[in-house]
CSV table of C-alpha atoms in Angstrom, one decimal:
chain,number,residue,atom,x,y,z
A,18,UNK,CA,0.0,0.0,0.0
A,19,UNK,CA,1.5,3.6,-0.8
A,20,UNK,CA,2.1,5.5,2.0
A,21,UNK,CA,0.2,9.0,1.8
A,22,UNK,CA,0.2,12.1,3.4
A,23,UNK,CA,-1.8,10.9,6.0
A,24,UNK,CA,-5.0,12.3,4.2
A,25,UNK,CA,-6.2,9.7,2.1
A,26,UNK,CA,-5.0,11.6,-0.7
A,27,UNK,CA,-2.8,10.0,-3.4
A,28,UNK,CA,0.0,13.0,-4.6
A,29,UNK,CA,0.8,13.4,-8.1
A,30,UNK,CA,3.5,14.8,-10.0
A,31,UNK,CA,2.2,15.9,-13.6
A,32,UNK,CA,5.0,14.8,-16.3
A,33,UNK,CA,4.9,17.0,-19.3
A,34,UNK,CA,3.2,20.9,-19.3
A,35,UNK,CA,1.7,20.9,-22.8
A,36,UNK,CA,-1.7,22.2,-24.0
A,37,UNK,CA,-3.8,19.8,-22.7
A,38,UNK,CA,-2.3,19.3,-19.2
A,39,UNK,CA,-2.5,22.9,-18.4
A,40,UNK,CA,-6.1,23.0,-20.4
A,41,UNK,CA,-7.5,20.1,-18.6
A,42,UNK,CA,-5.3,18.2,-16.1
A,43,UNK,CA,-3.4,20.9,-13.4
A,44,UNK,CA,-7.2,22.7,-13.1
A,45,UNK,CA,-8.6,19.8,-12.2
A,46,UNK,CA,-7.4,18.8,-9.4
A,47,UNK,CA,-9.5,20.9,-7.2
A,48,UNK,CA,-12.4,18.9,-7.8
A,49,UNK,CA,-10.3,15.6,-7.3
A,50,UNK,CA,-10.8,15.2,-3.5
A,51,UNK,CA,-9.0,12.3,-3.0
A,52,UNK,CA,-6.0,13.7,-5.3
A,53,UNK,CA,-3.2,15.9,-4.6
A,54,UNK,CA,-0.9,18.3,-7.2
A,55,UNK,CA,2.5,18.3,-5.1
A,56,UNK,CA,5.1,18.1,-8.3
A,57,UNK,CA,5.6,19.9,-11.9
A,58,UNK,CA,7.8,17.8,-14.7
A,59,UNK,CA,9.0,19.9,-17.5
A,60,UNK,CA,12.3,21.3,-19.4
A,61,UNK,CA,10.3,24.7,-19.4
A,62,UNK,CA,11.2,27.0,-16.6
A,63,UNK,CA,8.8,29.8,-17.2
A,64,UNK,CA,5.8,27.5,-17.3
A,65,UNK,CA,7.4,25.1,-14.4
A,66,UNK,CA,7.9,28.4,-12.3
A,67,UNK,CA,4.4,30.6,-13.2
A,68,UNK,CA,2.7,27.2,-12.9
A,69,UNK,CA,3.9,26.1,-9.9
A,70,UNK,CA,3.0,29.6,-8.1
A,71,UNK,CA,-1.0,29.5,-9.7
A,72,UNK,CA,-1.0,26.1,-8.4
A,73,UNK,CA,1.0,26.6,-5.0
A,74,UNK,CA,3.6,23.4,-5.9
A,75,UNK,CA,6.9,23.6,-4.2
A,76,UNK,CA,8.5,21.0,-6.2
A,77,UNK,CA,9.3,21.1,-9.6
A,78,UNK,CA,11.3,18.9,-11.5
A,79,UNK,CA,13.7,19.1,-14.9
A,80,UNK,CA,13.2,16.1,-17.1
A,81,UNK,CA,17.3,15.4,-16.1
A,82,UNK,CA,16.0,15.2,-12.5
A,83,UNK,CA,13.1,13.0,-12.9
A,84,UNK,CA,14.4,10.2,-11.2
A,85,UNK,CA,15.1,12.5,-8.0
A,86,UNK,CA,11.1,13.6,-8.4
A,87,UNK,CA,10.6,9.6,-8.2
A,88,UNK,CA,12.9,9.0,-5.4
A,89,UNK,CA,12.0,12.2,-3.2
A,90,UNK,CA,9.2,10.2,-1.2
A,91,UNK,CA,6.8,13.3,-1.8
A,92,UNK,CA,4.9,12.0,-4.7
A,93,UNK,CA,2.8,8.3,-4.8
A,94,UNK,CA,1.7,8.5,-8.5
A,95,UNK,CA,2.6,10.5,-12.3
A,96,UNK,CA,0.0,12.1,-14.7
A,97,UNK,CA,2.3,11.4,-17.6
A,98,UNK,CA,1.1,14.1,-20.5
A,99,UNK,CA,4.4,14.0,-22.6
A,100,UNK,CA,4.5,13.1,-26.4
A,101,UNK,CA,3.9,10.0,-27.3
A,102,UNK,CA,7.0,8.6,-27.7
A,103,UNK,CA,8.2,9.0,-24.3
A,104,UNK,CA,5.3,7.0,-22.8
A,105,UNK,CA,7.2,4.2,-22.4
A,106,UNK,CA,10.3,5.3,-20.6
A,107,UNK,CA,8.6,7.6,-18.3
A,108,UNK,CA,5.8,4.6,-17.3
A,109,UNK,CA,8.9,2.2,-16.4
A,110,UNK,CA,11.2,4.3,-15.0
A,111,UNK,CA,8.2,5.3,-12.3
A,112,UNK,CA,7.0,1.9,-11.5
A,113,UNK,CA,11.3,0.9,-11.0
A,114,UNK,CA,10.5,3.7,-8.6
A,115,UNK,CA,7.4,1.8,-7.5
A,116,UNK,CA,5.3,4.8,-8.1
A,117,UNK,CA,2.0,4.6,-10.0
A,118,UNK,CA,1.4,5.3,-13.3
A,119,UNK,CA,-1.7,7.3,-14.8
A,120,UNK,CA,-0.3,7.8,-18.8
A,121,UNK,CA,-2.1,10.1,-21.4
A,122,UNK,CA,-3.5,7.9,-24.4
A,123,UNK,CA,-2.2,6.5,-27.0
A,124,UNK,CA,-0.4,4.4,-24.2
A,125,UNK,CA,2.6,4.2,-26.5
A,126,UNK,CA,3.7,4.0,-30.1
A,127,UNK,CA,4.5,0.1,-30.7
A,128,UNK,CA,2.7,-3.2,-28.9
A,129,UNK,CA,6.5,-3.9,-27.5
A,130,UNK,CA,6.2,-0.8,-25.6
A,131,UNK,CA,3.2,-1.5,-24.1
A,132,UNK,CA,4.3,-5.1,-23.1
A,133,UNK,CA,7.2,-3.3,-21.5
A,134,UNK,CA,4.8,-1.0,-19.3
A,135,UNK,CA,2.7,-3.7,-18.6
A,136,UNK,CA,6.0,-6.0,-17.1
A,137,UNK,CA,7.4,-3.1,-15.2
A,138,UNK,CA,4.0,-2.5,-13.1
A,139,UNK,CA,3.2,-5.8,-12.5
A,140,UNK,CA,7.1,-6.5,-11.8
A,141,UNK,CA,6.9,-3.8,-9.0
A,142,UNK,CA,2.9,-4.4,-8.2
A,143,UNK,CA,2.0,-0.6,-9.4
A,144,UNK,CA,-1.0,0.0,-10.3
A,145,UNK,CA,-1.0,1.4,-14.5
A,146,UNK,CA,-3.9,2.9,-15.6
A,147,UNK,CA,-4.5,4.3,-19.4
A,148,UNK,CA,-6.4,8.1,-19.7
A,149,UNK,CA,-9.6,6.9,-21.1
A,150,UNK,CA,-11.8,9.7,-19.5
A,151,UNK,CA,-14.6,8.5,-21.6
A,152,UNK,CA,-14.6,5.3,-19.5
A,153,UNK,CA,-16.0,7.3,-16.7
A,154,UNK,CA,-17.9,10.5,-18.3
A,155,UNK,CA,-22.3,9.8,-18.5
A,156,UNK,CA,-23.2,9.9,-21.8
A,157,UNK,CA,-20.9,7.5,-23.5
A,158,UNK,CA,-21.3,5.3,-20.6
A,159,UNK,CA,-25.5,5.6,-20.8
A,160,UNK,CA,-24.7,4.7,-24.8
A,161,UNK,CA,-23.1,1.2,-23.5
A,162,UNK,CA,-26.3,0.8,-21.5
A,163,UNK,CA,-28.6,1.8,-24.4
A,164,UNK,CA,-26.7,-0.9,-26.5
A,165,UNK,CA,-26.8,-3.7,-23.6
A,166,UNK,CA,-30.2,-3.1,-22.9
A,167,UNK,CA,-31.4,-4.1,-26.9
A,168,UNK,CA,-33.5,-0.7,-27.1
A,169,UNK,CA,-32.2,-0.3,-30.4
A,170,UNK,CA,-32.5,-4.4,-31.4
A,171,UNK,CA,-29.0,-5.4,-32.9
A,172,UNK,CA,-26.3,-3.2,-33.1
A,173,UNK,CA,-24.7,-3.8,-36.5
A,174,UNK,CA,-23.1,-0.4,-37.9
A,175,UNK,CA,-21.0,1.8,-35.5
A,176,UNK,CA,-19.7,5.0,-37.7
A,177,UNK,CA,-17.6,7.8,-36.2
A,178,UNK,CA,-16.2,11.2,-37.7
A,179,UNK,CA,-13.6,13.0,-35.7
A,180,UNK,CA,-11.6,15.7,-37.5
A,181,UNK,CA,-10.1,18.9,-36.7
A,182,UNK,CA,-7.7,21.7,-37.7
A,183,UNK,CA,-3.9,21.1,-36.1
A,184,UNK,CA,-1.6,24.3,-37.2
A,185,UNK,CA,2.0,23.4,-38.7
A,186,UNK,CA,4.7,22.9,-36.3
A,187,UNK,CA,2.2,20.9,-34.0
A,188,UNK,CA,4.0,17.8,-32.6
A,189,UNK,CA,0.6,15.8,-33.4
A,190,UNK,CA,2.3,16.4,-37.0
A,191,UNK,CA,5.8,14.8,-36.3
A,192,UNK,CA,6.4,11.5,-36.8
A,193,UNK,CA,9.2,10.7,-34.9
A,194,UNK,CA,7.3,11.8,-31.8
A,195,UNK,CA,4.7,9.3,-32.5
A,196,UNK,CA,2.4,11.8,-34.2
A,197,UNK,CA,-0.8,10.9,-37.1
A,198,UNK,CA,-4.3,10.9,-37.0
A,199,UNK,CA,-5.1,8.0,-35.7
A,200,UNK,CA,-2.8,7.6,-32.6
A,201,UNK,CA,-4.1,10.9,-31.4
A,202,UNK,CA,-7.7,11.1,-32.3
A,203,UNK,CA,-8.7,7.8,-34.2
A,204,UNK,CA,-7.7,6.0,-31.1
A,205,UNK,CA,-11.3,7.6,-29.7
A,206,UNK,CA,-12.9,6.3,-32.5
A,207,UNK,CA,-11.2,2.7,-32.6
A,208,UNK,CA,-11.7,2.5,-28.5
A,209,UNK,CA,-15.3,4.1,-28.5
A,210,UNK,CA,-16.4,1.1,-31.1
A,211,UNK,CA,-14.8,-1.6,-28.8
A,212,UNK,CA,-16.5,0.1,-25.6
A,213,UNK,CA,-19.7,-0.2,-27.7
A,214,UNK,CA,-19.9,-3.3,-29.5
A,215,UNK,CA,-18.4,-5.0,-26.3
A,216,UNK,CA,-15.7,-7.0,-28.5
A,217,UNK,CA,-12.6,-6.7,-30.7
A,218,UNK,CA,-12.2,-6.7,-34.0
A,219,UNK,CA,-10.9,-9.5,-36.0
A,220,UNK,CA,-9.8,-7.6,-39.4
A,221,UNK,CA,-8.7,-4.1,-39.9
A,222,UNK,CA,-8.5,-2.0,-43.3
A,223,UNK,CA,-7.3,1.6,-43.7
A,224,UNK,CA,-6.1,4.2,-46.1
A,225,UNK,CA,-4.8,7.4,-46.0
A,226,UNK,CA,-5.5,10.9,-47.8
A,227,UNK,CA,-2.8,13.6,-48.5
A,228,UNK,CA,-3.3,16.8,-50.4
A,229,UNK,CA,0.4,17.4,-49.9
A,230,UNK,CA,0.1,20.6,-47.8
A,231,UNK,CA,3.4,20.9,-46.1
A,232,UNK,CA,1.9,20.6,-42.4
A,233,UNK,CA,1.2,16.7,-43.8
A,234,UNK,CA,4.9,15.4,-45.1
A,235,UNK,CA,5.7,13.6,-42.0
A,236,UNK,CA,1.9,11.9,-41.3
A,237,UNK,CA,-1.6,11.8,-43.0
A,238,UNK,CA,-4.0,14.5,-43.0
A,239,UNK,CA,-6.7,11.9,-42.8
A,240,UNK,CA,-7.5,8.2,-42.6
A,241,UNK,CA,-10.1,6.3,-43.3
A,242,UNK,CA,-10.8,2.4,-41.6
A,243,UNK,CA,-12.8,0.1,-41.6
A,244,UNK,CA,-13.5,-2.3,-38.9
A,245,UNK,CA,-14.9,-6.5,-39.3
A,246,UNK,CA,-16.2,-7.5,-35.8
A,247,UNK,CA,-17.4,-10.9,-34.5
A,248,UNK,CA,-20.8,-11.9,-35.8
A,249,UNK,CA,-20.3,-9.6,-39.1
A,250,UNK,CA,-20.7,-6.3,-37.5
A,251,UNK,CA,-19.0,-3.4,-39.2
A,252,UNK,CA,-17.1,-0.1,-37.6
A,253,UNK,CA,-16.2,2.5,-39.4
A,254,UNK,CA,-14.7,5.7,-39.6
A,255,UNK,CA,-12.7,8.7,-40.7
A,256,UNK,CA,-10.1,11.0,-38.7
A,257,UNK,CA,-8.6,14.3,-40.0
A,258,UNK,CA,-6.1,16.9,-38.6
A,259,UNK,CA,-7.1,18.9,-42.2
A,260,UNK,CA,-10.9,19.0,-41.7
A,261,UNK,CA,-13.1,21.5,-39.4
A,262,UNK,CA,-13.8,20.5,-35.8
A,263,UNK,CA,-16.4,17.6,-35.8
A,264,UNK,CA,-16.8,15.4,-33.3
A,265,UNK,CA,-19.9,12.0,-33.7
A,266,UNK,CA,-20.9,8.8,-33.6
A,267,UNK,CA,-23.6,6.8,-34.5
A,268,UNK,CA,-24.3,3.0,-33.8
A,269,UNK,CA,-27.3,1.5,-36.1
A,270,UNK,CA,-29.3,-1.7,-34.5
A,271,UNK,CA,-32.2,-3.9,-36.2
A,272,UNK,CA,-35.0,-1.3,-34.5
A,273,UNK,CA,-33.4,2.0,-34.2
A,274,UNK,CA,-30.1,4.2,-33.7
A,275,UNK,CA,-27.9,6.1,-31.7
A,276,UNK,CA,-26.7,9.6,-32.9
A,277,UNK,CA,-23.9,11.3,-30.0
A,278,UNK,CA,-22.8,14.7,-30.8
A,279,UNK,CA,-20.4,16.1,-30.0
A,280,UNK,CA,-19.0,12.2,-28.9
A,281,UNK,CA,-15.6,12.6,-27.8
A,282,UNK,CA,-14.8,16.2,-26.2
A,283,UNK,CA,-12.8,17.3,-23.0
A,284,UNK,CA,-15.5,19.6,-21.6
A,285,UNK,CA,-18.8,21.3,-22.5
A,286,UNK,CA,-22.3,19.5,-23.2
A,287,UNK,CA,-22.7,15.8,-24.8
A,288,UNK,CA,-26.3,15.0,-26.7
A,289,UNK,CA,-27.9,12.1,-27.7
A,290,UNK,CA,-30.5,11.5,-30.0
A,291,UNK,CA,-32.4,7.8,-29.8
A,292,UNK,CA,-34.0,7.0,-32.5
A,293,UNK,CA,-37.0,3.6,-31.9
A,294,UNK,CA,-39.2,3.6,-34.4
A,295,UNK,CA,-39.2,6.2,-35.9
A,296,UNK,CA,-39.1,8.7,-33.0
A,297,UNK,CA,-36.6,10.5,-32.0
A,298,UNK,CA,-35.4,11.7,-28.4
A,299,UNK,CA,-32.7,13.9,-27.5
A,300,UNK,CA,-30.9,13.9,-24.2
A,301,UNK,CA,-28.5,16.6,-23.0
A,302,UNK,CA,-25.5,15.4,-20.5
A,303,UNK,CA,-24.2,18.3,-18.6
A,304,UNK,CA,-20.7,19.8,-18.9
A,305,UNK,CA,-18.3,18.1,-16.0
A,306,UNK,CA,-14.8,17.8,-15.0
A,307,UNK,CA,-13.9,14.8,-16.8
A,308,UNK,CA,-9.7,14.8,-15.4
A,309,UNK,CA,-11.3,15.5,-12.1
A,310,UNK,CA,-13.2,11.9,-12.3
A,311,UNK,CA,-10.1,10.6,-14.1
A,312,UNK,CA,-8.0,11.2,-11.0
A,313,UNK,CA,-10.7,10.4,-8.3
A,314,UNK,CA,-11.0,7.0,-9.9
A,315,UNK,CA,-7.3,5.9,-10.3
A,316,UNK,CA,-6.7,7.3,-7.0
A,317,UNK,CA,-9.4,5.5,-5.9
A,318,UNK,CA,-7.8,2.7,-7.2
A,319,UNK,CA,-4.5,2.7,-5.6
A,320,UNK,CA,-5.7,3.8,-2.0
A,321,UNK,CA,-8.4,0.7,-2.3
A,322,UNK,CA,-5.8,-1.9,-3.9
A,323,UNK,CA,-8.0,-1.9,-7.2
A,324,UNK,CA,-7.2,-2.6,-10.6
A,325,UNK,CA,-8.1,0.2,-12.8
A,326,UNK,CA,-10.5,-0.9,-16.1
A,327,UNK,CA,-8.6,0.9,-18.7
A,328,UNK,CA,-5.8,-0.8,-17.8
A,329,UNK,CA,-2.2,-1.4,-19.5
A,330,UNK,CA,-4.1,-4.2,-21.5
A,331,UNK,CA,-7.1,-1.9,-23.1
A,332,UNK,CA,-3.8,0.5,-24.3
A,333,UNK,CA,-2.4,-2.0,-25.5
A,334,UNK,CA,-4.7,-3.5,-27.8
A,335,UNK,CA,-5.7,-0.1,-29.3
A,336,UNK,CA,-2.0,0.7,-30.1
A,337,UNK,CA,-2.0,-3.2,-31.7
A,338,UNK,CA,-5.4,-2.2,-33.6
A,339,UNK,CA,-3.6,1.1,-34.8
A,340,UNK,CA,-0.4,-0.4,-35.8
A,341,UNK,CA,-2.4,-2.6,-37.8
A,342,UNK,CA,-4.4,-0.3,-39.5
A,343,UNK,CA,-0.9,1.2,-40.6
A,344,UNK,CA,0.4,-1.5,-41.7
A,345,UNK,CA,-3.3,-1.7,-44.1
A,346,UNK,CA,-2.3,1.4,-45.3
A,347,UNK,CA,1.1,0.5,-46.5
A,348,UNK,CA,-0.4,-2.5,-48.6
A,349,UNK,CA,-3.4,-1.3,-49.9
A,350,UNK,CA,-4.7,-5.0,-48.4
A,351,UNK,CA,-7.0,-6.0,-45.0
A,352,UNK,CA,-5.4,-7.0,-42.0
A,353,UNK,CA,-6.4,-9.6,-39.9
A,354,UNK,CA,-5.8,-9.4,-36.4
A,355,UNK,CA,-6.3,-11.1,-33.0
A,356,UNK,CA,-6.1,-9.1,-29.8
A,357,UNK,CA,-6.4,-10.2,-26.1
A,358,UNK,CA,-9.7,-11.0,-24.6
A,359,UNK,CA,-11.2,-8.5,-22.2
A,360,UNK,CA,-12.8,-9.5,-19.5
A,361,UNK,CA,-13.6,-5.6,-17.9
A,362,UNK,CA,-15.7,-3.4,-20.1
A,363,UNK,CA,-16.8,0.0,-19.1
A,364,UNK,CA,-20.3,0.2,-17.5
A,365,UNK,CA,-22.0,2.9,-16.4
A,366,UNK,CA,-21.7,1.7,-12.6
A,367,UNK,CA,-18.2,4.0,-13.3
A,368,UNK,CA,-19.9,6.9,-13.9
A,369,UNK,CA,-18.3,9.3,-11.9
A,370,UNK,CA,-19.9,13.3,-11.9
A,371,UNK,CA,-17.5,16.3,-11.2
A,372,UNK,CA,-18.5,20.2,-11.5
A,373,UNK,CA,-17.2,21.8,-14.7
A,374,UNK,CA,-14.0,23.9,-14.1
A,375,UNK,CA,-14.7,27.2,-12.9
A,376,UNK,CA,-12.6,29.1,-15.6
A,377,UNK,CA,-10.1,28.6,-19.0
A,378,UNK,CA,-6.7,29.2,-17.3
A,379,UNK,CA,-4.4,31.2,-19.4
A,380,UNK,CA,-1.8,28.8,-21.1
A,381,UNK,CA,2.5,29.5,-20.7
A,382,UNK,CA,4.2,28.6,-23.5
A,383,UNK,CA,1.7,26.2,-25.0
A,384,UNK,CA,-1.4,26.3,-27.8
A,385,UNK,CA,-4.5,24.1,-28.9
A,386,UNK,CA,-3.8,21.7,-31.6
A,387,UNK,CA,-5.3,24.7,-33.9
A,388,UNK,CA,-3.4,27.2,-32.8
A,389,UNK,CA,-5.3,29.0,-30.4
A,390,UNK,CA,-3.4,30.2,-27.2
C-alpha cells in the first residue's frame, strides 16, 4: 500500500506541461478530492515556475532530475502528459520507482512498448492505468447501456467522424514523436467502437488521404478504416487533422439508432439522440470535470488496492489495432488481427460526476492543436 500524506489523498507529480495538461489536467485537481498536485515535470522553466505559483507546488522537477522527483518520497503517483514517444520510458522508470502510473492515451507508439509498461507494473505491483476519460464520463457510458439493454435491437453499424484543424509545427504532426491521426484522435474512435460493441475486432483496413500541404509530409491528413467485428458487425470511420472540428458517432441496431454529438470532447455538453421507431429523443449530458473523475478514480484505485479498467491491456490493444491499421495502409490489403480478450468493459456503474471547471486558465508557452493560445 503507498504510503500518503496521512489524508487519504494520493499526490501526483504531472509529467509533461503541454496544452492539454494545463487546459484540462493541473485545473482539475480541485475537484479531485481524494488527489493531490504536489510536483511539476517539464524542461520549461517559465511554465514550471508561473505554474507552480498559480497552483501553490513547491516542487518542480527538470526532465534530467526525474528520477530524483521519483525518489523524493513526496509523490505516490505521475500524470504522464508527454509526447507519445516518451510514454514508455517515463511509465517504467516510475514503476522501477514503485510509483504509479496514470499515462495520457495512445499508451505508447508500438505493442512492444506496451508489453514493456505492462512488465514493469506488475514486476513492482504498481497500479498502470490508461487516460480513457470517456470510461467514466455519462453519456458515453449511458450509450453502452442503451446498446446492452437491446433498445435499439441489434447493433450492426457503428460509424464515427472525428476531425479537426492542427496548425504546422504541432507535434501531433511529427512523426518521430509518434504523431498521425489515428494515434491521437482515431484511437477515440477505434476505443469508442470496442467500448460499444463489447468486442474486438478481428480484421482491420485503412487508407490514407494527403493533399500534400506541407503541415502533412511527416503523417496523414486523414485516414479512413474500416472495422470487421465478430458476428459480421462493421465499424467505421474517418479521422482528420485537415478538416473542421467535428466530433460524432452513431451506432445503427435492427430497431433503431444512436446519434452522439459532440461524442468525444474534453468539456462542455454531450447530446444524444435515440431513435426507436421512428421517433426520436434527444438527451442533454451536462458539462463536467472529466480529469477531475479521471484522478478520483485511479486514486481511488491505488488507496483501495484496485485494478483500474482501462488498464495497460485496453492500451495495448488499441496501439496493436492502430499499428495494424498502418500496416493496411502500407499495402493497400485487410489486415487480420487477433487481440487479447477483455474480460472488464466499461459500465455505467463508473460513472463518476465532477462540477465543470470554474474558468479557461491562461496557457504559458503552450497552444491548442489549432493554434489558439
Amino acid at each position: 500500500m503507498t504510503t500518503t500524506n496521512g489524508k487519504n489523498k494520493i499526490r501526483y507529480a504531472v509529467v509533461g506541461l503541454g496544452w492539454f495538461a494545463q487546459q484540462a489536467a493541473l485545473p482539475s485537481f480541485v475537484h479531485a478530492e481524494n488527489s493531490e498536485l504536489v510536483a511539476l515535470v517539464s524542461d520549461d522553466p517559465t511554465k514550471s515556475e508561473e505554474l507552480s505559483k498559480k497552483y501553490g507546488i513547491n516542487h518542480t522537477y527538470s526532465y534530467e532530475e526525474y528520477e530524483d522527483c521519483l525518489a523524493s518520497g513526496e509523490v505516490d503517483a505521475v500524470y504522464i502528459a508527454l509526447p507519445n514517444h516518451l510514454h514508455c520510458d517515463y511509465t517504467v522508470r516510475a514503476a522501477n520507482q514503485a510509483i504509479h502510473v496514470l499515462c495520457e492515451k495512445p499508451m505508447a507508439v508500438t505493442e512492444e512498448e506496451c508489453e514493456a509498461m505492462i512488465k514493469a507494473a506488475n514486476d513492482n505491483n504498481v497500479k498502470l492505468m490508461i487516460a480513457y476519460r470517456l470510461h467514466l464520463e455519462e453519456a458515453n457510458l449511458q450509450a453502452v447501456e442503451i446498446l446492452r439493454s437491446k433498445q435499439i435491437g441489434e447493433p450492426r453499424i457503428f460509424n464515427s467522424v472525428f476531425t479537426q484543424q492542427v496548425e504546422e509545427g504541432n507535434i501531433r504532426l511529427r512523426d518521430v514523436t509518434g504523431g498521425g491521426t489515428l494515434y491521437d484522435i482515431g484511437i477515440y474512435c477505434i476505443n469508442a467502437a470496442r467500448y460499444l460493441f463489447q468486442d474486438e475486432p478481428i480484421e482491420v483496413f485503412a487508407v490514407a488521404g494527403n493533399k500534400g500541404e506541407e503541415r502533412f509530409s511527416e503523417v496523414e491528413e486523414m485516414a479512413s478504416v474500416i472495422l470487421r467485428f465478430p458476428n459480421e458487425r462493421l465499424a467505421t470511420f474517418t479521422c482528420s487533422f485537415g478538416g473542421a472540428s467535428v466530433s460524432t458517432y452513431q451506432i445503427v441496431g435492427t430497431q433503431g439508432d444512436l446519434r452522439v454529438n459532440p461524442a468525444y470532447p474534453w468539456q462542455g455538453e454531450i447530446k444524444h439522440y435515440l431513435t426507436i421507431n421512428g421517433e426520436t429523443q434527444e438527451r442533454t449530458f451536462k458539462d463536467r470535470d472529466q480529469l477531475a473523475a479521471e484522478f478520483t478514480y485511479f486514486s481511488d484505485c491505488i488507496l483501495q488496492d484496485k485494478d483500474p479498467e482501462p488498464s495497460g491491456t485496453e492500451g495495448l490493444i488499441d496501439v496493436s489495432i492502430i499499428q495494424a491499421l498502418y500496416q493496411s495502409i502500407e499495402t493497400g490489403q485487410p489486415v487480420q488481427i487477433q487481440t487479447r480478450n477483455r474480460h472488464q468493459r466499461p459500465t455505467s456503474d463508473q460513472t463518476i460526476e465532477r462540477p465543470p471547471m470554474d474558468e479557461k486558465p491562461d496557457l504559458i508557452h503552450a497552444a491548442a492543436p489549432s493554434g489558439e493560445s
